[in-house]
Coordinates of N, CA and C in Angstrom, one line a residue:
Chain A
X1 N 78.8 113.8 102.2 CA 79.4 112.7 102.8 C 79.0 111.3 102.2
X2 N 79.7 110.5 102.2 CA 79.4 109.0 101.7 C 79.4 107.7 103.0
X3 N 78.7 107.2 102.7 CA 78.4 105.8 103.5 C 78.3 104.4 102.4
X4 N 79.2 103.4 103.2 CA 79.3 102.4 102.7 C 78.8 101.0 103.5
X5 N 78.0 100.3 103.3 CA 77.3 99.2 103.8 C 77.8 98.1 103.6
X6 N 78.0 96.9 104.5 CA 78.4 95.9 104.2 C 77.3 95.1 105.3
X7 N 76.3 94.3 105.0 CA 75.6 93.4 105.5 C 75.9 92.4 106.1
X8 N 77.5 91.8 105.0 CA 77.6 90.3 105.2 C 78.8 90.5 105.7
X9 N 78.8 90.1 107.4 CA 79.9 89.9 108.2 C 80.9 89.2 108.0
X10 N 80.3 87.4 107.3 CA 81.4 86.2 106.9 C 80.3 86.0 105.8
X11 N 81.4 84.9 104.6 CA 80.5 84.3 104.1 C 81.4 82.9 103.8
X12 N 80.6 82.3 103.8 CA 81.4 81.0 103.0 C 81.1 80.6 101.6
X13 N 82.0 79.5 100.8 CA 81.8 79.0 99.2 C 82.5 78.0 99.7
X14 N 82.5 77.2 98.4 CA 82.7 76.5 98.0 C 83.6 76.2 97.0
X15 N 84.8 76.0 97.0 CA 85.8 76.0 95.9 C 85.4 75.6 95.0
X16 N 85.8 76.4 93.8 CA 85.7 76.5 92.3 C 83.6 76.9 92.2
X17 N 82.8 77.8 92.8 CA 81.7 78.3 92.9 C 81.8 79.5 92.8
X18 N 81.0 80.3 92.7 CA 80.5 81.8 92.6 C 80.0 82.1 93.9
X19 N 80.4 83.4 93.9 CA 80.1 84.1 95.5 C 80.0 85.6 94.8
X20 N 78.3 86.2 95.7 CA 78.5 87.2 95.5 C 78.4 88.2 96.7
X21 N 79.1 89.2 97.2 CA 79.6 89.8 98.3 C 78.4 91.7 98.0
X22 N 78.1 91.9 99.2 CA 76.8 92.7 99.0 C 77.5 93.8 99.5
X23 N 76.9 95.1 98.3 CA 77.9 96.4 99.1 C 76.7 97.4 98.6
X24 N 76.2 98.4 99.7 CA 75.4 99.2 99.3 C 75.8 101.1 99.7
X25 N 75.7 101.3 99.0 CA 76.3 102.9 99.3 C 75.5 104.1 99.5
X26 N 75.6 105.3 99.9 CA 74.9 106.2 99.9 C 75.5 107.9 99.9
X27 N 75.4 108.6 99.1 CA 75.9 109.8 98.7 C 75.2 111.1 98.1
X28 N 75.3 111.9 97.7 CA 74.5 112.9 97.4 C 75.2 113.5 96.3
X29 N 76.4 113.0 95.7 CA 77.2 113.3 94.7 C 76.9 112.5 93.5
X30 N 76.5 113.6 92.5 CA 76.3 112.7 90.7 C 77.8 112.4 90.3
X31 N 78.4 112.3 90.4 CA 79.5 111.5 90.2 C 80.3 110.9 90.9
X32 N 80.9 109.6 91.6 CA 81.2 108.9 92.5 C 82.2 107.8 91.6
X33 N 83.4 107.1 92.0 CA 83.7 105.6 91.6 C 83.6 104.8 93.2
X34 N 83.2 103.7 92.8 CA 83.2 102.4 94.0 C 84.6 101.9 93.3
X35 N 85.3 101.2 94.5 CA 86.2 100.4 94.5 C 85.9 99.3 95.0
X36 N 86.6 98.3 95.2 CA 86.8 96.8 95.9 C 88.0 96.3 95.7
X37 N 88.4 95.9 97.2 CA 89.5 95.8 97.8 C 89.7 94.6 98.3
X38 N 90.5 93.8 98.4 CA 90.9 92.4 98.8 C 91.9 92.6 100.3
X39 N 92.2 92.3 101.5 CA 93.0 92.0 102.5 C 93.0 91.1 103.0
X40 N 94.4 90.4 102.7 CA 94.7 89.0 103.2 C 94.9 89.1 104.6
X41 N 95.5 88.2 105.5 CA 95.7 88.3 106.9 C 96.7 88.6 106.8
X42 N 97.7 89.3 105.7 CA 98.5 90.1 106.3 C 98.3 91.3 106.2
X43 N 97.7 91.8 105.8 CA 97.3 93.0 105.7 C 96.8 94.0 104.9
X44 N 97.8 93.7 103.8 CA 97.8 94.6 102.7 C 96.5 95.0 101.9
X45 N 95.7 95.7 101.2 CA 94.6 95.4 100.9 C 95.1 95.9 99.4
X46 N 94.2 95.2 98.6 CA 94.8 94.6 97.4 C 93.7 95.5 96.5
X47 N 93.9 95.9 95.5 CA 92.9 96.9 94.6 C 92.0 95.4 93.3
X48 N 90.7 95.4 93.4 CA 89.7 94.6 93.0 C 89.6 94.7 91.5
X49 N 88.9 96.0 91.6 CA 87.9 96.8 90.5 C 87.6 97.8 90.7
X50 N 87.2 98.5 89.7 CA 86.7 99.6 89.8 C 85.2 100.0 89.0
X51 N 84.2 100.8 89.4 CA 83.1 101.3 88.4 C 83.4 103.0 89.1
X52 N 82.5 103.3 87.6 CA 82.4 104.6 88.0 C 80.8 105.1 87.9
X53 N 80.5 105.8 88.4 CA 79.0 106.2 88.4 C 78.1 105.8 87.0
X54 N 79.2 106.9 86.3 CA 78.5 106.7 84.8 C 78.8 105.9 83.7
X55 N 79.3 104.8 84.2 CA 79.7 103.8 83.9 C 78.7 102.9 83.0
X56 N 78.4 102.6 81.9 CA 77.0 102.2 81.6 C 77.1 100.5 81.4
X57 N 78.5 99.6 81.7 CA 78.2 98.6 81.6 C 79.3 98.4 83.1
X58 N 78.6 97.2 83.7 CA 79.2 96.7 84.8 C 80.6 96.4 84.7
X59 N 81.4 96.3 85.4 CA 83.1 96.7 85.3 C 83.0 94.7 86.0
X60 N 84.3 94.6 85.2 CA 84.8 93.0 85.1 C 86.8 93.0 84.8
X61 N 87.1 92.0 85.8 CA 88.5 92.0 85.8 C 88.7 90.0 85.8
X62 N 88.9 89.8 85.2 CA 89.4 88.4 85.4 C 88.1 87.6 86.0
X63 N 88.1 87.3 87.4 CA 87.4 86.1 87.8 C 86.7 87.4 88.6
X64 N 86.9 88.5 88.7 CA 86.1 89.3 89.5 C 85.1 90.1 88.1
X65 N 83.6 90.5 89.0 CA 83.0 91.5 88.2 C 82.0 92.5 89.5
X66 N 81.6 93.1 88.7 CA 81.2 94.2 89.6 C 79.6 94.1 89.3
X67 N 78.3 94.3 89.9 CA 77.0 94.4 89.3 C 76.4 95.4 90.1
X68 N 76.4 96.2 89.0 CA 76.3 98.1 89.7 C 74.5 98.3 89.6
X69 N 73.7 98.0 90.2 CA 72.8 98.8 90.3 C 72.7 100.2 90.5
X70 N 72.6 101.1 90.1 CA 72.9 103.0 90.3 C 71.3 103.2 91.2
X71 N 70.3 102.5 90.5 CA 69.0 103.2 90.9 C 68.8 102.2 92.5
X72 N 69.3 101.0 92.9 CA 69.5 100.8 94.2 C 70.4 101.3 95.2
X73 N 71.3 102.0 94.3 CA 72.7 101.9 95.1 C 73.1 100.8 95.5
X74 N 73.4 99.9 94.7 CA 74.1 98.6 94.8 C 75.7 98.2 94.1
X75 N 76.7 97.9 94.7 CA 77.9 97.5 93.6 C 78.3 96.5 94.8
X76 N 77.7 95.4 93.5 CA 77.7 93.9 94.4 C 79.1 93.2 93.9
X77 N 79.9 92.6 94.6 CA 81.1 91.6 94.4 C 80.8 90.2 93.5
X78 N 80.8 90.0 92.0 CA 80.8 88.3 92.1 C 82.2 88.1 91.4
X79 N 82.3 86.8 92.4 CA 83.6 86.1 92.3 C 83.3 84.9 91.4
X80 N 83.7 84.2 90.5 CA 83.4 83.4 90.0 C 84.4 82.4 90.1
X81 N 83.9 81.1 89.8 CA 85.2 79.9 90.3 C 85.7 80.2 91.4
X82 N 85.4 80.1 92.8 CA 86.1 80.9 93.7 C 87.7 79.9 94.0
X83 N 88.9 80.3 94.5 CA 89.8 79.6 94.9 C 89.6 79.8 96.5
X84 N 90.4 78.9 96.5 CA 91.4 78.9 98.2 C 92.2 79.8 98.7
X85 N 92.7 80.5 98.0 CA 93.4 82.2 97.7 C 92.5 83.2 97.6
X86 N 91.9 82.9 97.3 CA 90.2 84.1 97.3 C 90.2 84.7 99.0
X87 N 90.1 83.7 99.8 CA 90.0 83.8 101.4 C 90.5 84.6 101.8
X88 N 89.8 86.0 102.4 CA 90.3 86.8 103.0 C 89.2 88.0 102.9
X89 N 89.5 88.6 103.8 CA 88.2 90.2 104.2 C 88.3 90.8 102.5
X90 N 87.0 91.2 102.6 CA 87.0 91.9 101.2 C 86.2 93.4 101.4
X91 N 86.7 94.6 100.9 CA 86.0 95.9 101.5 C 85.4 96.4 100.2
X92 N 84.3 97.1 100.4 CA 83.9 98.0 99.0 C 84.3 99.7 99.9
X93 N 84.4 100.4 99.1 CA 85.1 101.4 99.0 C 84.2 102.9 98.1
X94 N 84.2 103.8 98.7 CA 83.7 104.7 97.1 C 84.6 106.0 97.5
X95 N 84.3 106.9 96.2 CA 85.2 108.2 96.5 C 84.3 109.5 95.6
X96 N 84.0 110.3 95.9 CA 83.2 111.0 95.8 C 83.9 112.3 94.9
X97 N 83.2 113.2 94.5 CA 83.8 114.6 93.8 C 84.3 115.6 94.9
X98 N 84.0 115.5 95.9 CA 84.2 116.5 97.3 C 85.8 116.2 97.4
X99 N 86.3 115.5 97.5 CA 87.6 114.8 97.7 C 88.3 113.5 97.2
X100 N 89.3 113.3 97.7 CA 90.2 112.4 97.2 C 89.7 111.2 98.1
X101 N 89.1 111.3 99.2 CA 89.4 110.4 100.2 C 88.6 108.8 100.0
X102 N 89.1 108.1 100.0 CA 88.4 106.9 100.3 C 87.2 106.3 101.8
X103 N 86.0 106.1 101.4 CA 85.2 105.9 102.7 C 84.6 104.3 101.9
X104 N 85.4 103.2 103.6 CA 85.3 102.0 103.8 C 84.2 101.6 104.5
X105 N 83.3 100.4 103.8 CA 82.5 99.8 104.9 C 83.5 98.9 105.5
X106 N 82.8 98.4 106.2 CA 83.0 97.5 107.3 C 84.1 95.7 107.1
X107 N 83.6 95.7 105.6 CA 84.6 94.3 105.2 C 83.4 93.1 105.4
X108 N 83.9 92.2 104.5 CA 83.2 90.5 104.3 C 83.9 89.6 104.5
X109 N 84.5 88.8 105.8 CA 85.0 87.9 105.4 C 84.6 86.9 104.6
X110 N 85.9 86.1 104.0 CA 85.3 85.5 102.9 C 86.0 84.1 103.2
X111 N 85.3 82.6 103.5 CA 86.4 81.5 103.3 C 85.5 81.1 102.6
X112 N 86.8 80.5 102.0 CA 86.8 79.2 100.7 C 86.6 78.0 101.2
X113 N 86.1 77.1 101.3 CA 86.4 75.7 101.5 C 86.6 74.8 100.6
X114 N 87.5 73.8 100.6 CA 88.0 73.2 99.5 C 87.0 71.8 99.7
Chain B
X1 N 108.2 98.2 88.1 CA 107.4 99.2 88.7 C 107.7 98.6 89.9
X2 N 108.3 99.6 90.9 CA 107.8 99.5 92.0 C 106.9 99.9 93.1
X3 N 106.3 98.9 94.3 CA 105.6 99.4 94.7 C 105.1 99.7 96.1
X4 N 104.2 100.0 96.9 CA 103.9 101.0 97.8 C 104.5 100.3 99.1
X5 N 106.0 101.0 99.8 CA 106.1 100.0 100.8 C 106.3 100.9 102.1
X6 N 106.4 100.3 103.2 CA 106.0 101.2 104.6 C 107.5 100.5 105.5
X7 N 107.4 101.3 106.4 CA 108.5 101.2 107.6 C 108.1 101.8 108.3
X8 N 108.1 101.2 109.8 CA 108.7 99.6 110.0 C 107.4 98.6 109.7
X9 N 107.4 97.5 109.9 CA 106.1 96.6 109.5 C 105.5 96.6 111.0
X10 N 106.2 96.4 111.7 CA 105.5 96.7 113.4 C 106.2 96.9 114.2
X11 N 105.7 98.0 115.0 CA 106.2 98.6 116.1 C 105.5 98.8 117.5
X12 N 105.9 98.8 118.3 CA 105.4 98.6 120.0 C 105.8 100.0 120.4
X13 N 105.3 100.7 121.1 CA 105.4 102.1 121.6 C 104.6 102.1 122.8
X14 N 104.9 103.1 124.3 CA 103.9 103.0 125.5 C 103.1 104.8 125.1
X15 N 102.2 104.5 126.2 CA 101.5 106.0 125.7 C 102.5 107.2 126.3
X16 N 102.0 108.1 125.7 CA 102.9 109.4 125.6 C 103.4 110.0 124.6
X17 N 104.2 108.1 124.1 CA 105.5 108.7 123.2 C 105.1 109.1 121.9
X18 N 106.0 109.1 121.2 CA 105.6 109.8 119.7 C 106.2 108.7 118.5
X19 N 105.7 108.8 117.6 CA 106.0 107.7 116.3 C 106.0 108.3 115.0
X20 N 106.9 108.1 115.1 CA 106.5 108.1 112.8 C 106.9 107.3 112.3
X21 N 106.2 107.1 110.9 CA 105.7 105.5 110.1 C 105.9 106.2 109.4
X22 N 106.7 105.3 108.2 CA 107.5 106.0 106.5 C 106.7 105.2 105.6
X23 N 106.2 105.9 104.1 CA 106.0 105.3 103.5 C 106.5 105.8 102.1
X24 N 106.8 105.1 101.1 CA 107.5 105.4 99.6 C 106.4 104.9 98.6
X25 N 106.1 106.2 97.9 CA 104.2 106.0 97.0 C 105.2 105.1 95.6
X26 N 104.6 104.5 95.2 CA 104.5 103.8 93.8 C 105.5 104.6 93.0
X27 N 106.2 104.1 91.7 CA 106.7 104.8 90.8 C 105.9 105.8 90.0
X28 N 106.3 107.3 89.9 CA 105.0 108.0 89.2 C 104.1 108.3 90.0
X29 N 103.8 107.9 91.1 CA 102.4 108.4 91.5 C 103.2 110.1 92.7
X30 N 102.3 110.7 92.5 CA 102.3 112.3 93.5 C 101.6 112.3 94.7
X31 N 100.7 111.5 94.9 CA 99.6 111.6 95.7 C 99.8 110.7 96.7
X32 N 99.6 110.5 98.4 CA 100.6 109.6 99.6 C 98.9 110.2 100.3
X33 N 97.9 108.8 100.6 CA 97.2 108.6 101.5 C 97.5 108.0 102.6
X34 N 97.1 108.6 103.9 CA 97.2 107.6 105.2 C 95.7 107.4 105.3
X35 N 95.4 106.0 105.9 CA 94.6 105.3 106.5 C 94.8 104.7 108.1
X36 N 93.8 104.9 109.0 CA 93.9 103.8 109.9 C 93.1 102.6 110.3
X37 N 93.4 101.8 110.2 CA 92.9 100.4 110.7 C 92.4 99.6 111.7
X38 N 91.5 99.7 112.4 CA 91.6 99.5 113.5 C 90.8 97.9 113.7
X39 N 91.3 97.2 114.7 CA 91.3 95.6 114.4 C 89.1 95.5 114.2
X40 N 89.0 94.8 113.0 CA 87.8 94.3 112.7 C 87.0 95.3 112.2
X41 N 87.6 96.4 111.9 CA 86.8 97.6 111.0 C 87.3 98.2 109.7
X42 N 86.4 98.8 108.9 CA 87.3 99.5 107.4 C 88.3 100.5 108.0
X43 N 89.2 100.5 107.1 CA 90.3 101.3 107.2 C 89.3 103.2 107.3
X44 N 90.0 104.2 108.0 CA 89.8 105.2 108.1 C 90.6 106.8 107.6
X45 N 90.4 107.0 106.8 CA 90.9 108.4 106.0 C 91.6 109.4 107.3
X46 N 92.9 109.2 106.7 CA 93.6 110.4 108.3 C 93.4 111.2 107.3
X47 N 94.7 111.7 106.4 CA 94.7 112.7 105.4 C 95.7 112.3 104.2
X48 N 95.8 113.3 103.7 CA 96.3 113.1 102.2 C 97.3 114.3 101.9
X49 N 98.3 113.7 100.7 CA 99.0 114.6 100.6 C 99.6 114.9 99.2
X50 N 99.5 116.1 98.2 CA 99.5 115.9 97.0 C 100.7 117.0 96.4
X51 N 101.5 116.6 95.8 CA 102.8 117.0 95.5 C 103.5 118.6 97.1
X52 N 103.3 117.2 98.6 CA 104.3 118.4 99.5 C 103.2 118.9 100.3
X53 N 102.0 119.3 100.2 CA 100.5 120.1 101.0 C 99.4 119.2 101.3
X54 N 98.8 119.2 102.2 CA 98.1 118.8 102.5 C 96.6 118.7 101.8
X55 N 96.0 117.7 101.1 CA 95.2 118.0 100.7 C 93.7 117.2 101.4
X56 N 93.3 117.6 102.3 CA 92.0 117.0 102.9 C 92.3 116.5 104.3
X57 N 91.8 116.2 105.2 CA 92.2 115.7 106.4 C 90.8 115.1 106.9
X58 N 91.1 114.0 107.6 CA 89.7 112.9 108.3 C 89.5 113.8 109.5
X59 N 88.5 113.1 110.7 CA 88.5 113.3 111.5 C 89.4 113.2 112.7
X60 N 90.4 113.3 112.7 CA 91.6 113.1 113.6 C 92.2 114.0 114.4
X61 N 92.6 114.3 115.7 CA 92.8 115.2 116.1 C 94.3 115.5 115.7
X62 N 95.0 116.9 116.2 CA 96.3 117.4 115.5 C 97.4 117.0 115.7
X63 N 97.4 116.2 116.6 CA 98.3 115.3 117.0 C 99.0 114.2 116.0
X64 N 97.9 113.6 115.1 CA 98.2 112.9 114.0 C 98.7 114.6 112.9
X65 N 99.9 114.2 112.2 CA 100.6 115.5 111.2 C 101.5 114.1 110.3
X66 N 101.7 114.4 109.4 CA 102.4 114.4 108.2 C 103.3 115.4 107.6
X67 N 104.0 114.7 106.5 CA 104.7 115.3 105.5 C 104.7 114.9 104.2
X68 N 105.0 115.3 103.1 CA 105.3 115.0 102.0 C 106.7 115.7 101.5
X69 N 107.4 114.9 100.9 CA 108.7 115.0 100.4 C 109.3 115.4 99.2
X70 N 109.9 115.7 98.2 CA 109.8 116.2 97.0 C 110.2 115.1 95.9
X71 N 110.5 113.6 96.7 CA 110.0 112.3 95.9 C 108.6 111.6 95.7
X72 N 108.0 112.0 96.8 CA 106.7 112.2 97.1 C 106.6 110.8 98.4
X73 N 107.7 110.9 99.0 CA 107.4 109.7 99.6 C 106.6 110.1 101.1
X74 N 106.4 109.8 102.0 CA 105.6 110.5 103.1 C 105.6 109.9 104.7
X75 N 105.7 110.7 105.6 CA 105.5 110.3 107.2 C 104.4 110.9 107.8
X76 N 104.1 109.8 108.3 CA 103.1 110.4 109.1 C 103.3 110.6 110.5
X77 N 103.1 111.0 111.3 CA 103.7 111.1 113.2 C 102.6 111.5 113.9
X78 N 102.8 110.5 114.9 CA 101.7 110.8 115.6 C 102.3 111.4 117.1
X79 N 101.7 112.2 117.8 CA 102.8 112.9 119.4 C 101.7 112.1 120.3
X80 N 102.0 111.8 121.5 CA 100.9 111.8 122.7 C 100.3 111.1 122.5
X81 N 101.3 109.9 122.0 CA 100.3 108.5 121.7 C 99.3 107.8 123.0
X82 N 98.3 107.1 122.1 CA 96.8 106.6 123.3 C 96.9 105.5 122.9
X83 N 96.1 105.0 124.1 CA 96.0 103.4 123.4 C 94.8 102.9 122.6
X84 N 94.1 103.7 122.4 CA 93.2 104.3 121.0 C 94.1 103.6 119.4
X85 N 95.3 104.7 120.0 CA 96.1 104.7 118.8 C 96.2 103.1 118.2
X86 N 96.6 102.1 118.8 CA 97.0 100.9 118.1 C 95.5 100.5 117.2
X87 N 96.8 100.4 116.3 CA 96.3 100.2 114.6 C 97.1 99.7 113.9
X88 N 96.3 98.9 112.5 CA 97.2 98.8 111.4 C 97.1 100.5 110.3
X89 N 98.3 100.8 110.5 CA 98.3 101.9 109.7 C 98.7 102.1 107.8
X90 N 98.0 102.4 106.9 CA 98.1 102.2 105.5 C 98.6 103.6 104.5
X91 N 98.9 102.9 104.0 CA 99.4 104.2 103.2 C 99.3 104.0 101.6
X92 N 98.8 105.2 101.2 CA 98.1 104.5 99.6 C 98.8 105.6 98.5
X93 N 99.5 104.9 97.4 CA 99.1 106.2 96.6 C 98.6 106.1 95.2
X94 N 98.6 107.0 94.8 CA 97.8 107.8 93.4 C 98.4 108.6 92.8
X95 N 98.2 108.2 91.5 CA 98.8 109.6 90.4 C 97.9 110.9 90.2
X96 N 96.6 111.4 90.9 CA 96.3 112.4 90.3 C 95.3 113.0 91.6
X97 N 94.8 114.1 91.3 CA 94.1 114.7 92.3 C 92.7 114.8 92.5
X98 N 92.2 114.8 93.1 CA 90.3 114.2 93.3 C 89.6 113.8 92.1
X99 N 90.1 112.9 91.4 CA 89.6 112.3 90.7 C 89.0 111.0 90.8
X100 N 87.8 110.9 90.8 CA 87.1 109.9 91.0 C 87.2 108.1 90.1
X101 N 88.1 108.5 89.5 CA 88.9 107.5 88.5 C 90.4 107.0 89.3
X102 N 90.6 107.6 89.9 CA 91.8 107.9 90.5 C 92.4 106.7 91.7
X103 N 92.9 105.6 91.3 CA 92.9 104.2 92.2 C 93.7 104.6 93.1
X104 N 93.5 104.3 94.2 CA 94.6 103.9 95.4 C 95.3 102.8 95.6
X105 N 96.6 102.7 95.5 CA 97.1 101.4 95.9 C 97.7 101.4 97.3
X106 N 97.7 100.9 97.6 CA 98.0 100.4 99.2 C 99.5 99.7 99.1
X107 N 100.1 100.3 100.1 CA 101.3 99.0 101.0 C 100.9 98.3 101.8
X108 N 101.9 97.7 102.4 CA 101.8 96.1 103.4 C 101.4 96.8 105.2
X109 N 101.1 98.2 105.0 CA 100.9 98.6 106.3 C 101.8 98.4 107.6
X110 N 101.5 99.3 108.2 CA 102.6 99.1 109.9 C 101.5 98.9 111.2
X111 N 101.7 97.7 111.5 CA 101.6 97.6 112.3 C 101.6 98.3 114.1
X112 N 100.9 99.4 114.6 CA 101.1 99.5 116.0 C 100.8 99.6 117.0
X113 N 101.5 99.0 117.9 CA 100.9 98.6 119.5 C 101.1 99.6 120.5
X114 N 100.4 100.2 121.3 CA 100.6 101.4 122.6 C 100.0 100.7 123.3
X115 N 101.3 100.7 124.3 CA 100.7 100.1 125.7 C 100.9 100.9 126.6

């Protein structure tokens, strides 16, 4: 089974700042990917990034990157330059070799303030 | 490319009755996840479904059922609806099978209310 942690209930930034969003996991499977997911207030939840266990450098998409600690179980969120469109719940995610299925922590809200 | 969309976007239902929510997976993808939502928590794994069969199921009682289609598009239905039930409900898919590489994309979800 997998467990996903999310500490940070809300957080706030500061437009055009770095934010980093705290996701800690737990599993018993040597091979695993984390996800990270974006949901606006409408709903949809939006695909982030991805790492994969054996992953040996930290996974990066545009203004998003991932900072995978393996020996903490850590796959922390940093957003860099944050915008005003950034704003919105943000979930980490993992998926394990047992299955297909996706197991969600809890979400971070996230505002921006301009 | 198109991509992952759901019907209806919200729906109102009283308990008892029964519902199905449609969703149409991505171009190319085989693979049609349900999720449920429930207000201020992570989405929750109902089950999954990979070219037509059921592949895995959450903890849900049998009342929540599915289908898959031979476009791979998918319903889920729920009978003997609770007021438990109201949720945003999601539907994700994927081109491949327990692979840990293997992204889920999500639609715009359906909204639903049991009163």
């Amino acid at each position: 089974a997998q467990k996903i942690t999310q500490t940070q209930p809300g957080m706030f930034v500061q437009e055009k700042e770095a934010v980093t969003l705290d996701c800690t996991y737990d599993t018993s499977d040597q091979s695993y990917g984390l996800f990270w997911y974006k949901q606006p207030s409408s709903g949809e939840m939006i695909f982030l990034i991805y790492q994969g266990s054996y992953d040996e450098q930290n996974a990066t998409e545009g203004r998003y990157s991932l900072n995978f600690q393996k020996a903490r179980k850590s796959a922390n969120l940093v957003i860099s330059a944050s915008q005003l469109g950034d704003s919105a719940m943000y979930f980490c995610a993992m998926k394990g070799t047992s299955g297909s299925r996706l197991t969600f922590g809890e979400g971070t809200q996230l505002t921006v303030n301009p | 490319e198109t991509g992952v969309t759901q019907s209806p976007t919200h729906l109102i239902k009283t308990r008892g009755q029964q519902v199905t929510l449609r969703c149409s997976s991505q171009s190319g993808h085989n693979t049609v996840s349900w999720y449920q939502q429930a207000l201020g928590q992570g989405p929750q794994f109902i089950f999954q479904y990979y070219r037509e069969e059921e592949n895995g199921r959450g903890n849900f009682p049998p009342r929540f059922s599915g289908l898959q289609f031979p476009n791979y598009s998918s319903e889920l239905n729920v009978n003997a609806l609770e007021l438990d039930d109201s949720a945003l409900y999601l539907c994700a898919s994927s081109s491949g099978l327990a692979g840990i590489t293997d992204t889920q994309y999500f639609g715009p979800g359906t909204r639903l209310t049991v009163l």
